[in-house]
Amino acid sequence: MSRPRKDPRAERQARAVPGQRPRYDLARRPETPGGRPRHDPRVEIARARVPGGARLRLDRTQHAGSSPSVAIGAMSATPPASTTLLAAPTPRVVAEPAFLVFAVADAPDGRLTGHDRQVLGGARLLADADGGAVVLLAPPLVDDAGAAGADRLLALPSLGYAPETLAAALLAEIAARAPRHILFPESPDGGDLARRVAVSLGEPLFADVEQLSARTAIRPTGGRRREQAGAPPRLMTLGEGRVAPHLGDPHEARTIDPCEPTETTPGILRAEAVPADPATVSLADARFVVSAGNGITDFTSFKHLAAALGATPGASRVVCDAGLMPRAAQVGASGTVLDADCYFALGIAGAPQHLQGIAGCEHVVAVNTDLHAAMVERAELSIIADAQAVMPALLRLLAEGGA
Amino acid sequence: MKITVLLSPGLHPLSGKPVLPRLEAQAIALGKSLGGVLSGLAAASCPDGVADALGHGLAQLDLIATTEGEDPMPLLAAALAEDGPKLVLAGRRSQGGEESGLVPYALAKALGLGVVADAVAIEPGTEPGTLSILQALPKGARRRVVARLPMVVTVHPAAPPALPYAYGAARRGTLRARRVQAAPGAPDAAPGLFEERAYRKRPKLMRGAGTGGSAAERLRAATEAGGAGGRVLTDLSPEQAARTILDHLAGLGILR
């Protein structure tokens, strides 16, 4: 009996139309909230209408505000307004930490990898349980370490590839600051550094942790037939994709001064990077893939473009079926599932099977004539244009830049 | 040049029977390609699996008998100190035991050698007493490292394939039982600190899937294509479009 009683007289009075004689507008919607909103097809069509162009085009993607991100004509170099309007949250400060957790990042060319961010996420788990602070040890960074969850930032020397010097610098920091935990990524360089530090400290290494919380750490042993579980030890390496990166409020990432490392005589005299040849590397290993679909007819230009961009050429199923590209270049569920950082789709609509193949790609750029293609929906930057016309322009600009 | 290949009994991935790990067979091939005197060294409780190395191109193998669960590190270090090889080749990590991958590093520390990990090719350096090692990095990249001998080098799975097993070579090769005097290894720092139990497979995080919010939100983020979509630009001239794309790629650090 908690339903409010209706008062017919008051309801009738609320619909009264002011004037000389008593008139009531009974069709008018009551002002009270509740009730399903009425559809107004004309207003909806007006909202979905894409301005410019000769023929009527409607953007019926059901995003908030219908079409805020469609910029017409003019080049909008700024990112969508929604990200700039958000006020930056004040960073969290851990002024007096109870203990320190070291997170050592690979950060090749100053950018934190996804794995590095996961290591920081793991370090945050360990630090937040007991009021500790996370110290990020990495070569000088261009990325925002605070957003990744670091309370302190300690720059390691960046001398190219010098693991022995790096290990000596780390050992000096560990001796000076006595962290409770030291977390490394189980990556080729991170795992190598962790083992160098472990044997120098003479401490056991809890390698390739698969599950980490503030109370337990678990790692496989015995050919993945057994596992070890216990309280998180001091030295750990964290497997990839095991702990979520830090997504909460940013931390202050205050820079602290490194200690003076002890002198070492490195056995490694020099090192030079030999970048992977994008033309010969397999699609599964490629870091940047440019892919052709049904919107491409000139495959000579396409191959030149892939070479000029330094990308590995790929293709959609339609193109491979037609024999225009080799089967080994097919991207998708029945071809290769990519692990690339960036995917550049030229004239590909984006069948579900194709999108499965690029599910792991971090950045997707698309050129397509169809505004409503699934690939345009997936991409972070989409150009609605004929890919066949954009290719020569790209080649021309790349040639100018290289000259 | 005197080269020693460190061998260990591996586990067959399916049956769990002792086999020679693939990486160590590849290490033998890598050592043979370098030339010099090649010999094997293993510390194991029985020669099963390890003895297969003779069939993969190794002429001589020294086997140090250990008891089950004994730390092989001091024995291997003592044997290597006696032999004094210039180059020690090893796999990444043992199989079936602790599997922390520390043995090559601990040996290098004990003998005062340098370590280079993940080699796919080794050739003599231009200066005497050095080696030029091609190291495998993720995503098909490589790194050429010049390091001073003597050193320990671990082998990467992308190294050239192992020599095929030859029955005749396996019969001709010599397997020597070896005794070394070594101080017993340091006992386990804190026995019983970790619970040992059967392995449970744990799913990895899905790349690109959201990690915050409720389960329903994460499912939607994982299954829907890209969520709200990104920047969509229409009616650009090809030049403008190309400029936009190149600027975007350069901003991501993709174009060098």
XYZ file of C-alpha atoms in Angstrom:
659
model
C 0.000 0.000 0.000
C 2.921 2.287 -0.594
C 1.705 3.462 -4.021
C 1.012 7.180 -3.973
C -2.649 8.047 -4.256
C -3.787 9.782 -7.384
C -5.470 13.104 -7.084
C -7.554 13.507 -10.256
C -8.482 17.106 -9.491
C -4.860 18.180 -9.058
C -3.863 16.331 -12.250
C -6.608 18.065 -14.191
C -5.582 21.390 -12.754
C -1.971 20.775 -13.784
C -3.073 20.529 -17.420
C -5.086 23.701 -17.318
C -4.395 26.136 -20.141
C -4.321 29.708 -18.936
C -7.023 31.888 -20.454
C -10.526 33.252 -19.935
C -12.559 30.075 -19.957
C -11.492 26.717 -18.417
C -9.524 24.714 -20.989
C -7.410 21.592 -20.390
C -4.651 20.205 -22.619
C -5.034 16.511 -21.838
C -2.546 15.411 -24.558
C 0.373 17.222 -22.960
C 3.052 15.018 -21.383
C 3.225 15.408 -17.618
C 6.328 17.210 -16.389
C 7.147 14.501 -13.883
C 10.078 12.201 -14.762
C 9.450 8.512 -15.362
C 7.437 7.482 -18.406
C 9.163 6.307 -21.590
C 10.471 9.163 -23.747
C 8.623 9.545 -27.000
C 10.516 9.013 -30.239
C 10.586 11.930 -32.598
C 11.812 10.466 -35.892
C 12.286 13.852 -37.540
C 14.540 15.129 -34.754
C 16.493 11.871 -34.762
C 17.071 12.025 -38.498
C 18.145 15.649 -38.237
C 20.609 14.668 -35.531
C 22.014 11.735 -37.493
C 22.342 13.711 -40.717
C 25.985 14.058 -41.774
C 26.420 17.595 -43.090
C 28.252 18.261 -46.324
C 28.110 16.171 -49.451
C 25.433 16.127 -52.084
C 23.358 13.138 -51.037
C 21.621 12.522 -47.728
C 23.878 10.572 -45.345
C 22.832 9.400 -41.917
C 25.204 8.303 -39.183
C 23.068 5.877 -37.212
C 25.764 4.654 -34.820
C 24.120 4.899 -31.442
C 26.803 6.787 -29.635
C 26.021 9.472 -27.119
C 25.216 12.666 -28.958
C 24.865 10.618 -32.156
C 27.824 12.045 -34.094
C 30.178 14.122 -32.018
C 33.373 12.623 -33.394
C 32.645 13.021 -37.087
C 34.656 16.001 -38.203
C 33.940 17.192 -41.693
C 36.248 18.824 -44.154
C 38.633 20.704 -41.932
C 41.508 18.789 -40.382
C 40.850 18.478 -36.688
C 44.259 17.881 -35.221
C 43.061 17.944 -31.629
C 41.757 14.754 -30.015
C 38.011 14.508 -29.287
C 36.860 17.221 -26.907
C 35.661 14.760 -24.268
C 39.222 13.900 -23.231
C 40.382 17.503 -22.938
C 37.354 18.664 -20.966
C 37.976 16.208 -18.117
C 39.777 17.916 -15.263
C 43.057 16.192 -14.439
C 42.629 14.444 -11.067
C 45.056 15.453 -8.359
C 47.810 12.843 -8.072
C 47.929 10.619 -5.001
C 50.901 11.300 -2.768
C 52.543 8.737 -0.485
C 54.739 11.071 1.562
C 55.950 8.714 4.305
C 55.994 5.180 2.881
C 56.188 2.273 5.309
C 58.403 0.417 2.819
C 59.454 0.551 -0.817
C 58.600 -1.716 -3.746
C 60.955 -1.509 -6.718
C 59.452 -1.966 -10.185
C 62.122 -2.290 -12.867
C 60.935 -1.449 -16.397
C 62.540 -2.249 -19.754
C 61.095 0.900 -21.387
C 62.865 0.588 -24.732
C 63.319 4.083 -26.248
C 61.704 5.692 -23.225
C 58.209 4.257 -23.655
C 56.697 1.914 -21.061
C 55.621 -1.359 -22.678
C 52.349 -3.057 -21.732
C 54.407 -5.560 -19.746
C 56.138 -2.711 -17.857
C 52.739 -1.280 -16.938
C 51.663 -4.688 -15.645
C 54.802 -4.833 -13.485
C 53.859 -1.411 -12.092
C 50.318 -2.703 -11.486
C 51.769 -5.671 -9.580
C 54.022 -3.374 -7.551
C 50.986 -1.226 -6.685
C 49.161 -4.326 -5.407
C 52.066 -5.101 -3.071
C 52.540 -1.472 -1.954
C 48.884 -0.496 -1.465
C 48.151 -3.383 0.909
C 50.455 -1.986 3.585
C 51.098 1.698 2.872
C 54.228 1.309 0.789
C 55.473 3.311 -2.166
C 56.341 2.125 -5.659
C 59.698 3.214 -7.072
C 59.935 2.903 -10.840
C 63.464 2.229 -12.057
C 63.731 2.816 -15.765
C 65.871 4.588 -18.327
C 64.771 8.228 -18.885
C 61.090 8.158 -19.865
C 58.898 10.113 -22.246
C 55.758 8.432 -20.888
C 53.846 9.608 -17.816
C 55.093 7.350 -15.013
C 52.594 8.771 -12.509
C 49.568 7.624 -14.514
C 51.136 4.141 -14.678
C 51.180 4.071 -10.867
C 54.693 5.128 -9.785
C 55.182 7.127 -6.557
C 58.877 7.736 -7.173
C 60.884 7.764 -10.357
C 64.515 6.756 -10.401
C 66.355 7.137 -13.691
C 68.764 4.329 -14.518
C 71.750 5.050 -16.748
C 70.894 4.598 -20.424
C 74.045 3.556 -22.257
C 72.514 1.396 -24.951
C 72.765 -2.271 -24.071
C 74.882 -2.603 -20.925
C 73.242 -5.120 -18.586
C 76.301 -5.398 -16.334
C 76.399 -1.636 -15.636
C 72.623 -1.627 -15.183
C 72.812 -4.510 -12.692
C 75.552 -2.670 -10.755
C 73.387 0.474 -10.620
C 70.416 -1.579 -9.402
C 72.519 -3.310 -6.740
C 73.646 0.084 -5.421
C 69.997 1.239 -5.201
C 68.937 -1.969 -3.473
C 71.749 -1.651 -0.931
C 70.929 2.004 -0.249
C 67.134 1.839 -0.061
C 66.454 -1.738 1.098
C 63.176 -2.318 -0.789
C 60.809 -4.994 0.501
C 60.076 -6.343 -2.993
C 61.795 -5.992 -6.357
C 59.672 -6.772 -9.413
C 61.055 -7.343 -12.912
C 59.233 -8.178 -16.146
C 59.919 -11.727 -17.401
C 60.964 -10.308 -20.779
C 64.271 -11.094 -22.530
C 66.078 -8.049 -21.111
C 64.144 -7.793 -17.845
C 64.571 -11.488 -17.045
C 68.295 -11.278 -17.854
C 68.716 -8.286 -15.531
C 66.708 -10.003 -12.757
C 68.984 -13.064 -12.855
C 72.146 -10.953 -12.824
C 70.849 -9.087 -9.775
C 69.704 -12.305 -8.059
C 73.085 -14.050 -8.319
C 74.905 -10.891 -7.241
C 72.672 -10.579 -4.180
C 72.885 -14.339 -3.585
C 69.133 -14.465 -3.128
C 66.609 -16.833 -4.699
C 64.532 -15.563 -7.613
C 60.811 -16.312 -7.799
C 60.730 -16.406 -11.584
C 57.792 -16.077 -13.966
C 55.049 -15.345 -11.412
C 51.633 -16.284 -12.802
C 49.441 -14.939 -10.017
C 50.251 -12.113 -7.672
C 48.358 -10.570 -4.804
C 49.521 -8.877 -1.614
C 49.276 -12.210 0.231
C 50.342 -14.835 -2.327
C 52.545 -15.285 -5.331
C 52.319 -18.416 -7.486
C 54.785 -19.702 -10.083
C 54.929 -22.902 -12.139
C 57.696 -25.473 -11.658
C 58.451 -28.980 -12.887
C 57.511 -28.445 -16.528
C 54.199 -26.786 -15.618
C 53.116 -29.859 -13.730
C 53.665 -28.392 -10.259
C 53.427 -24.924 -8.792
C 54.885 -23.062 -5.823
C 52.694 -20.739 -3.768
C 53.550 -18.570 -0.806
C 53.914 -15.056 0.509
C 55.506 -12.785 -2.142
C 59.306 -13.069 -1.752
C 61.812 -10.274 -2.320
C 62.917 -10.897 -5.904
C 60.250 -11.737 -8.472
C 59.845 -11.658 -12.227
C 56.296 -11.251 -13.495
C 55.010 -13.101 -16.561
C 53.254 -11.122 -19.284
C 49.485 -10.742 -19.046
C 49.247 -11.937 -15.436
C 48.499 -8.735 -13.497
C 46.313 -5.864 -14.682
C 48.054 -2.516 -15.159
C 47.261 0.302 -12.726
C 44.044 2.047 -13.772
C 43.239 4.119 -10.692
C 44.209 7.695 -9.862
C 47.634 8.855 -11.010
C 50.469 8.970 -8.500
C 52.971 11.751 -8.072
C 56.037 10.059 -9.674
C 58.491 12.324 -7.840
C 61.992 12.051 -9.264
C 64.602 10.903 -6.761
C 68.342 11.010 -7.208
C 70.171 7.783 -8.050
C 73.046 6.519 -5.925
C 76.600 6.303 -7.150
C 77.068 2.768 -8.556
C 80.200 0.751 -7.962
C 82.650 0.491 -10.846
C 82.386 -2.635 -13.001
C 84.516 -3.990 -15.809
C 81.921 -5.052 -18.363
C 82.512 -8.215 -20.350
C 80.183 -6.920 -23.056
C 82.263 -4.543 -25.142
C 79.631 -3.106 -27.477
C 76.221 -3.855 -28.926
C 74.284 -2.682 -31.929
C 70.601 -3.209 -32.667
C 69.724 -5.067 -35.864
C 66.096 -4.122 -36.533
C 63.820 -6.807 -37.930
C 63.421 -6.589 -41.689
C 59.696 -5.885 -42.119
C 59.705 -7.437 -45.587
C 60.805 -10.862 -44.336
C 59.544 -10.998 -40.746
C 56.503 -13.236 -40.295
C 53.120 -11.552 -39.830
C 52.765 -12.982 -36.333
C 56.035 -11.259 -35.304
C 55.473 -7.981 -37.150
C 55.066 -4.821 -35.094
C 53.487 -2.719 -37.856
C 51.247 -4.263 -40.521
C 49.730 -2.462 -43.508
C 46.957 -4.484 -45.037
C 45.089 -4.372 -48.358
C 41.457 -5.259 -48.890
C 38.921 -5.203 -51.650
C 39.316 -1.424 -52.029
C 42.848 -1.827 -53.419
C 43.480 -2.650 -57.062
C 47.066 -1.454 -57.582
C 49.197 -3.972 -55.681
C 52.536 -2.685 -56.981
C 51.899 0.653 -55.279
C 50.695 -1.182 -52.217
C 53.969 -3.111 -51.936
C 55.952 0.105 -52.451
C 53.870 1.757 -49.736
C 54.513 -1.109 -47.293
C 58.254 -0.833 -47.976
C 58.218 2.977 -47.616
C 56.312 2.810 -44.317
C 58.601 0.060 -43.018
C 55.594 -2.176 -42.501
C 54.900 -5.834 -43.135
C 52.333 -6.286 -45.935
C 49.132 -8.153 -45.092
C 45.829 -8.719 -46.879
C 42.212 -9.647 -46.291
C 40.725 -13.002 -47.273
C 39.076 -11.651 -50.426
C 42.397 -10.438 -51.801
C 44.192 -13.707 -50.970
C 41.387 -15.769 -52.496
C 41.738 -13.758 -55.694
C 45.432 -14.625 -55.766
C 46.513 -10.979 -55.597
C 48.550 -11.498 -52.424
C 50.130 -14.711 -51.102
C 48.114 -16.802 -48.669
C 50.806 -16.280 -46.012
C 49.826 -12.587 -45.940
C 46.218 -13.265 -44.928
C 45.148 -11.597 -41.703
C 42.215 -12.968 -39.736
C 40.760 -16.028 -38.093
C 41.706 -18.338 -40.974
C 45.009 -16.570 -41.634
C 47.382 -15.047 -39.103
C 46.252 -13.619 -35.780
C 48.394 -10.513 -35.323
C 50.273 -9.316 -32.279
C 51.240 -6.000 -33.879
C 51.422 -2.594 -32.215
C 49.803 -0.857 -35.156
C 47.526 -1.992 -37.987
C 46.868 0.150 -41.046
C 43.876 -1.123 -43.063
C 43.487 0.105 -46.643
C 40.102 -0.585 -48.199
C 39.071 -3.229 -45.656
C 35.487 -3.226 -44.394
C 36.272 -5.457 -41.421
C 34.480 -8.796 -41.467
C 34.162 -10.310 -37.971
C 36.778 -12.954 -38.846
C 39.173 -10.218 -39.944
C 38.568 -8.219 -36.759
C 39.369 -11.349 -34.717
C 42.766 -11.393 -36.368
C 43.520 -7.818 -35.289
C 41.960 -8.045 -31.824
C 45.422 -7.799 -30.247
C 46.507 -4.713 -32.175
C 46.828 -1.643 -30.006
C 46.406 1.030 -32.672
C 44.286 0.700 -35.806
C 44.153 3.225 -38.649
C 41.665 2.704 -41.490
C 41.027 4.186 -44.910
C 37.671 3.185 -46.337
C 34.912 4.623 -48.503
C 32.155 3.327 -46.236
C 31.488 5.434 -43.137
C 29.545 2.582 -41.539
C 32.119 -0.180 -42.027
C 33.024 -2.243 -38.971
C 36.686 -1.356 -39.507
C 35.857 2.361 -39.161
C 34.131 1.534 -35.887
C 37.231 -0.366 -34.683
C 39.839 2.163 -35.806
C 41.133 5.036 -33.715
C 41.656 7.131 -36.851
C 39.473 6.575 -39.915
C 39.686 8.419 -43.195
C 36.538 8.162 -45.321
C 38.151 8.207 -48.748
C 39.176 5.966 -51.622
C 42.261 4.054 -50.450
C 43.396 3.796 -54.053
C 43.636 7.629 -54.186
C 45.274 8.000 -50.765
C 48.086 5.510 -51.540
C 49.901 7.680 -54.152
C 49.604 10.716 -51.864
C 51.157 8.723 -49.012
C 53.966 7.504 -51.274
C 54.621 11.073 -52.465
C 54.752 12.465 -48.905
C 57.012 9.640 -47.712
C 59.354 10.219 -50.672
C 59.494 13.956 -49.869
C 60.171 13.230 -46.201
C 62.927 10.760 -47.044
C 64.580 13.095 -49.564
C 88.844 -22.976 -28.667
C 87.555 -25.182 -25.882
C 83.755 -25.194 -25.723
C 81.596 -26.919 -23.119
C 77.876 -27.492 -23.646
C 75.894 -27.752 -20.415
C 73.278 -30.476 -20.632
C 70.402 -31.453 -18.399
C 67.658 -34.034 -18.551
C 64.504 -32.425 -19.919
C 60.891 -33.497 -19.705
C 58.989 -34.613 -22.771
C 56.120 -32.114 -22.972
C 53.499 -34.829 -23.404
C 54.726 -37.998 -21.734
C 56.999 -36.394 -19.138
C 59.777 -38.913 -19.942
C 63.388 -37.709 -19.805
C 64.572 -36.310 -23.156
C 67.335 -33.987 -24.288
C 65.858 -30.452 -24.274
C 65.579 -29.000 -27.770
C 67.542 -25.867 -26.813
C 70.512 -27.918 -25.641
C 70.528 -29.900 -28.886
C 70.506 -26.529 -30.673
C 73.392 -25.400 -28.451
C 75.426 -28.388 -29.699
C 74.751 -27.363 -33.317
C 75.728 -23.773 -32.529
C 78.964 -24.928 -30.862
C 79.843 -27.202 -33.801
C 79.303 -24.348 -36.250
C 81.870 -22.333 -34.296
C 84.550 -25.056 -34.567
C 86.961 -25.989 -31.790
C 86.932 -28.773 -29.230
C 83.376 -29.471 -28.140
C 82.476 -31.502 -25.075
C 79.382 -31.921 -22.962
C 78.927 -31.665 -19.220
C 75.880 -32.760 -17.263
C 74.986 -33.307 -13.645
C 72.150 -35.793 -13.436
C 71.088 -38.801 -11.444
C 70.838 -41.020 -14.560
C 72.009 -40.644 -18.162
C 68.490 -40.994 -19.651
C 67.804 -38.139 -22.021
C 71.217 -36.540 -21.585
C 72.929 -39.389 -23.468
C 70.911 -38.473 -26.590
C 73.280 -35.512 -26.987
C 75.869 -37.972 -28.411
C 73.474 -38.692 -31.272
C 73.020 -34.989 -31.972
C 76.689 -34.438 -32.799
C 78.500 -34.352 -29.461
C 81.589 -36.630 -29.391
C 82.192 -36.680 -25.658
C 80.000 -36.226 -22.608
C 81.013 -36.064 -18.949
C 78.293 -37.068 -16.527
C 78.490 -36.116 -12.859
C 76.292 -38.400 -10.790
C 74.023 -36.549 -8.385
C 71.399 -37.690 -5.967
C 67.762 -36.814 -6.562
C 67.059 -33.177 -5.628
C 70.736 -32.244 -5.100
C 71.848 -28.774 -6.194
C 74.045 -29.333 -9.284
C 75.562 -25.842 -9.192
C 78.676 -26.501 -7.003
C 79.478 -29.715 -8.903
C 79.188 -28.040 -12.303
C 81.225 -25.042 -11.122
C 83.995 -27.336 -9.807
C 84.083 -29.351 -13.047
C 84.173 -26.206 -15.201
C 86.915 -24.711 -13.037
C 88.986 -27.896 -13.670
C 88.384 -27.859 -17.447
C 88.669 -24.116 -17.992
C 86.631 -23.842 -21.218
C 86.658 -20.549 -23.124
C 82.952 -20.731 -23.941
C 80.104 -22.383 -22.032
C 76.879 -22.919 -23.984
C 73.653 -23.597 -22.112
C 69.898 -23.685 -22.565
C 67.682 -21.079 -20.963
C 66.576 -23.076 -17.954
C 66.451 -26.625 -16.678
C 63.255 -28.617 -16.941
C 61.514 -30.510 -14.211
C 63.102 -28.794 -11.242
C 63.001 -25.259 -9.922
C 63.146 -23.775 -13.471
C 64.260 -20.340 -12.374
C 66.941 -20.124 -15.098
C 69.599 -19.075 -12.595
C 72.210 -21.816 -13.229
C 74.053 -20.126 -16.165
C 74.220 -16.854 -14.234
C 75.276 -18.528 -10.980
C 78.013 -20.463 -12.827
C 79.236 -17.280 -14.487
C 79.318 -15.568 -11.102
C 81.192 -18.483 -9.497
C 83.794 -18.658 -12.282
C 84.032 -14.922 -12.935
C 82.733 -15.133 -16.527
C 80.492 -12.814 -18.488
C 76.976 -13.831 -19.570
C 75.180 -13.188 -22.856
C 71.618 -14.480 -23.114
C 69.460 -15.619 -26.048
C 72.038 -16.254 -28.764
C 70.901 -17.297 -32.251
C 74.303 -17.110 -33.978
C 77.891 -16.947 -32.751
C 81.002 -16.081 -34.716
C 84.559 -15.055 -33.740
C 84.931 -11.321 -33.170
C 87.247 -9.088 -35.172
C 89.551 -8.559 -32.169
C 91.238 -11.639 -30.712
C 89.662 -13.018 -27.554
C 86.175 -11.769 -28.398
C 83.020 -13.288 -29.823
C 80.317 -11.597 -31.864
C 76.935 -12.941 -30.767
C 73.600 -12.332 -32.460
C 70.942 -12.039 -29.781
C 67.227 -12.624 -30.438
C 64.823 -9.915 -29.280
C 61.016 -9.956 -29.400
C 59.172 -9.284 -32.675
C 61.903 -10.642 -34.911
C 64.511 -8.005 -33.993
C 68.143 -8.936 -33.332
C 71.075 -7.393 -31.475
C 74.738 -7.943 -32.271
C 76.800 -8.089 -29.089
C 80.591 -8.213 -28.977
C 81.797 -9.696 -25.698
C 85.089 -10.760 -24.207
C 85.952 -14.432 -23.698
C 85.623 -16.483 -21.559
C 81.873 -16.345 -21.148
C 78.599 -18.206 -20.717
C 76.097 -17.962 -23.579
C 72.490 -19.160 -23.401
C 70.695 -20.229 -26.569
C 67.374 -18.912 -27.897
C 64.740 -21.164 -29.556
C 65.149 -19.155 -32.804
C 68.729 -20.505 -33.170
C 69.390 -22.878 -36.104
C 67.744 -26.283 -35.669
C 69.530 -29.154 -33.966
C 71.427 -31.730 -35.984
C 69.304 -34.813 -36.669
C 69.765 -37.730 -34.290
C 72.183 -40.326 -35.699
C 72.264 -43.775 -34.134
C 75.825 -44.523 -35.283
C 77.147 -41.300 -33.778
C 75.322 -42.036 -30.553
C 77.052 -45.465 -30.378
C 80.500 -44.053 -31.213
C 80.382 -41.173 -28.704
C 81.949 -41.600 -25.281
C 80.009 -41.100 -22.079
C 82.324 -40.714 -19.067
C 81.266 -40.877 -15.450
C 83.056 -38.073 -13.693
C 83.782 -37.407 -10.039
C 84.479 -33.923 -8.745
C 85.242 -32.676 -5.268
C 82.969 -29.795 -4.383
C 81.689 -28.221 -1.215
C 77.994 -29.015 -0.845
C 75.705 -26.257 -2.078
C 74.098 -23.843 0.320
C 70.988 -25.465 1.782
C 67.616 -24.153 0.719
C 67.352 -20.740 2.388
C 63.943 -21.367 3.943
C 62.595 -24.848 3.329
C 58.828 -25.054 3.485
C 58.400 -21.354 2.711
C 56.416 -22.228 -0.395
C 53.635 -24.710 -0.733
C 54.207 -27.246 -3.526
C 51.068 -28.407 -5.280
C 49.700 -29.550 -8.623
C 49.729 -26.911 -11.350
C 46.524 -25.065 -12.124
C 46.262 -23.357 -15.464
C 45.391 -19.680 -15.166
C 44.025 -17.566 -17.990
C 46.076 -14.626 -19.209
C 44.676 -11.131 -19.388
C 43.130 -10.385 -22.754
C 45.088 -7.695 -24.524
C 42.917 -4.678 -25.181
C 40.092 -5.841 -22.939
C 39.026 -3.433 -20.221
C 40.149 -4.298 -16.727
C 38.011 -1.912 -14.695
C 34.296 -1.807 -13.991
C 31.866 -4.660 -13.528
C 32.068 -8.040 -15.230
C 29.321 -7.018 -17.660
C 31.263 -3.903 -18.656
C 34.439 -5.918 -19.199
C 32.544 -8.438 -21.321
C 31.098 -5.633 -23.407
C 34.536 -4.048 -23.800
C 36.022 -7.398 -24.859
C 33.328 -8.338 -27.364
C 32.213 -5.018 -28.836
C 34.287 -3.620 -31.632
C 36.308 -0.744 -30.256
C 33.593 0.831 -28.114
C 32.870 4.412 -29.060
C 35.071 4.450 -32.157
C 37.792 6.966 -32.803
C 38.317 10.003 -34.980
C 36.438 9.806 -38.270
C 37.418 12.280 -40.993
C 35.365 12.644 -44.162
C 35.747 14.751 -47.289
C 39.526 15.159 -47.040
C 41.629 15.539 -50.145
C 44.096 12.647 -50.620
C 47.001 14.948 -49.627
C 45.272 16.019 -46.412
C 44.386 12.407 -45.653
C 47.960 11.222 -46.219
C 49.349 14.039 -44.045
C 46.889 13.180 -41.240
C 47.769 9.484 -41.353
C 51.526 10.102 -41.324
C 51.236 12.612 -38.457
C 49.169 10.108 -36.493
C 51.628 7.258 -37.090
C 54.563 9.495 -36.169
C 52.740 10.519 -32.981
C 52.385 6.870 -32.004
C 56.117 6.337 -32.498
C 55.501 3.826 -35.299
C 57.252 5.752 -38.051
C 60.913 6.357 -37.417
